Amino acid sequence: MPVLLVVHHSPTTIMRSLTDAVLGGASDDALEGVEVVVRPALEATAADVLGADGIVLGTPANFGYM
């Protein structure tokens, strides 16, 4: 099963809204056979990245951790 990794840092209302929209779309019932893995930026590991078939990064413009 393909894995979509969503790595985010969502400290503001706007970033949280964008993250929620991505997760809502990625978790839509119309998409079958895709596992969505969600990790806060500081908790994502190399194993998460290497195990993903697709990656979505969400962060404010000046966030150095990403």
GROMACS .gro file of C-alpha atoms in nm:
model
   66
    1MET     CA    1   0.000   0.000   0.000
    2PRO     CA    2   0.142   0.344  -0.090
    3VAL     CA    3   0.232   0.567   0.203
    4LEU     CA    4   0.183   0.945   0.206
    5LEU     CA    5   0.390   1.118   0.475
    6VAL     CA    6   0.264   1.455   0.597
    7VAL     CA    7   0.528   1.642   0.797
    8HIS     CA    8   0.412   1.971   0.944
    9HIS     CA    9   0.478   2.250   1.188
   10SER     CA   10   0.148   2.425   1.251
   11PRO     CA   11   0.195   2.692   1.521
   12THR     CA   12  -0.056   2.938   1.375
   13THR     CA   13  -0.425   2.920   1.293
   14ILE     CA   14  -0.355   2.957   0.922
   15MET     CA   15  -0.095   2.679   0.914
   16ARG     CA   16  -0.327   2.454   1.117
   17SER     CA   17  -0.606   2.522   0.865
   18LEU     CA   18  -0.375   2.431   0.575
   19THR     CA   19  -0.260   2.115   0.752
   20ASP     CA   20  -0.621   2.016   0.825
   21ALA     CA   21  -0.714   2.074   0.459
   22VAL     CA   22  -0.429   1.852   0.338
   23LEU     CA   23  -0.523   1.579   0.586
   24GLY     CA   24  -0.889   1.606   0.490
   25GLY     CA   25  -0.808   1.561   0.123
   26ALA     CA   26  -0.558   1.283   0.183
   27SER     CA   27  -0.805   1.095   0.403
   28ASP     CA   28  -1.100   1.128   0.164
   29ASP     CA   29  -1.293   0.801   0.122
   30ALA     CA   30  -1.258   0.835  -0.257
   31LEU     CA   31  -0.886   0.762  -0.218
   32GLU     CA   32  -0.849   0.394  -0.155
   33GLY     CA   33  -0.531   0.209  -0.073
   34VAL     CA   34  -0.325   0.502   0.056
   35GLU     CA   35  -0.191   0.505   0.410
   36VAL     CA   36  -0.154   0.858   0.548
   37VAL     CA   37   0.117   0.901   0.812
   38VAL     CA   38   0.121   1.234   0.997
   39ARG     CA   39   0.426   1.358   1.187
   40PRO     CA   40   0.500   1.689   1.357
   41ALA     CA   41   0.824   1.827   1.214
   42LEU     CA   42   1.038   1.751   1.518
   43GLU     CA   43   0.910   1.393   1.539
   44ALA     CA   44   0.961   1.286   1.177
   45THR     CA   45   1.245   1.038   1.133
   46ALA     CA   46   1.464   0.927   0.847
   47ALA     CA   47   1.275   0.596   0.854
   48ASP     CA   48   0.947   0.786   0.801
   49VAL     CA   49   1.091   0.961   0.496
   50LEU     CA   50   1.250   0.648   0.350
   51GLY     CA   51   0.927   0.451   0.399
   52ALA     CA   52   0.708   0.706   0.220
   53ASP     CA   53   0.603   0.699  -0.143
   54GLY     CA   54   0.500   1.066  -0.129
   55ILE     CA   55   0.578   1.352   0.110
   56VAL     CA   56   0.391   1.673   0.191
   57LEU     CA   57   0.580   1.935   0.392
   58GLY     CA   58   0.391   2.212   0.566
   59THR     CA   59   0.570   2.488   0.755
   60PRO     CA   60   0.576   2.864   0.797
   61ALA     CA   61   0.833   3.042   0.580
   62ASN     CA   62   1.097   3.090   0.850
   63PHE     CA   63   1.106   2.750   1.015
   64GLY     CA   64   1.460   2.608   1.021
   65TYR     CA   65   1.378   2.256   1.146
   66MET     CA   66   1.245   2.145   0.810
   0.00000   0.00000   0.00000
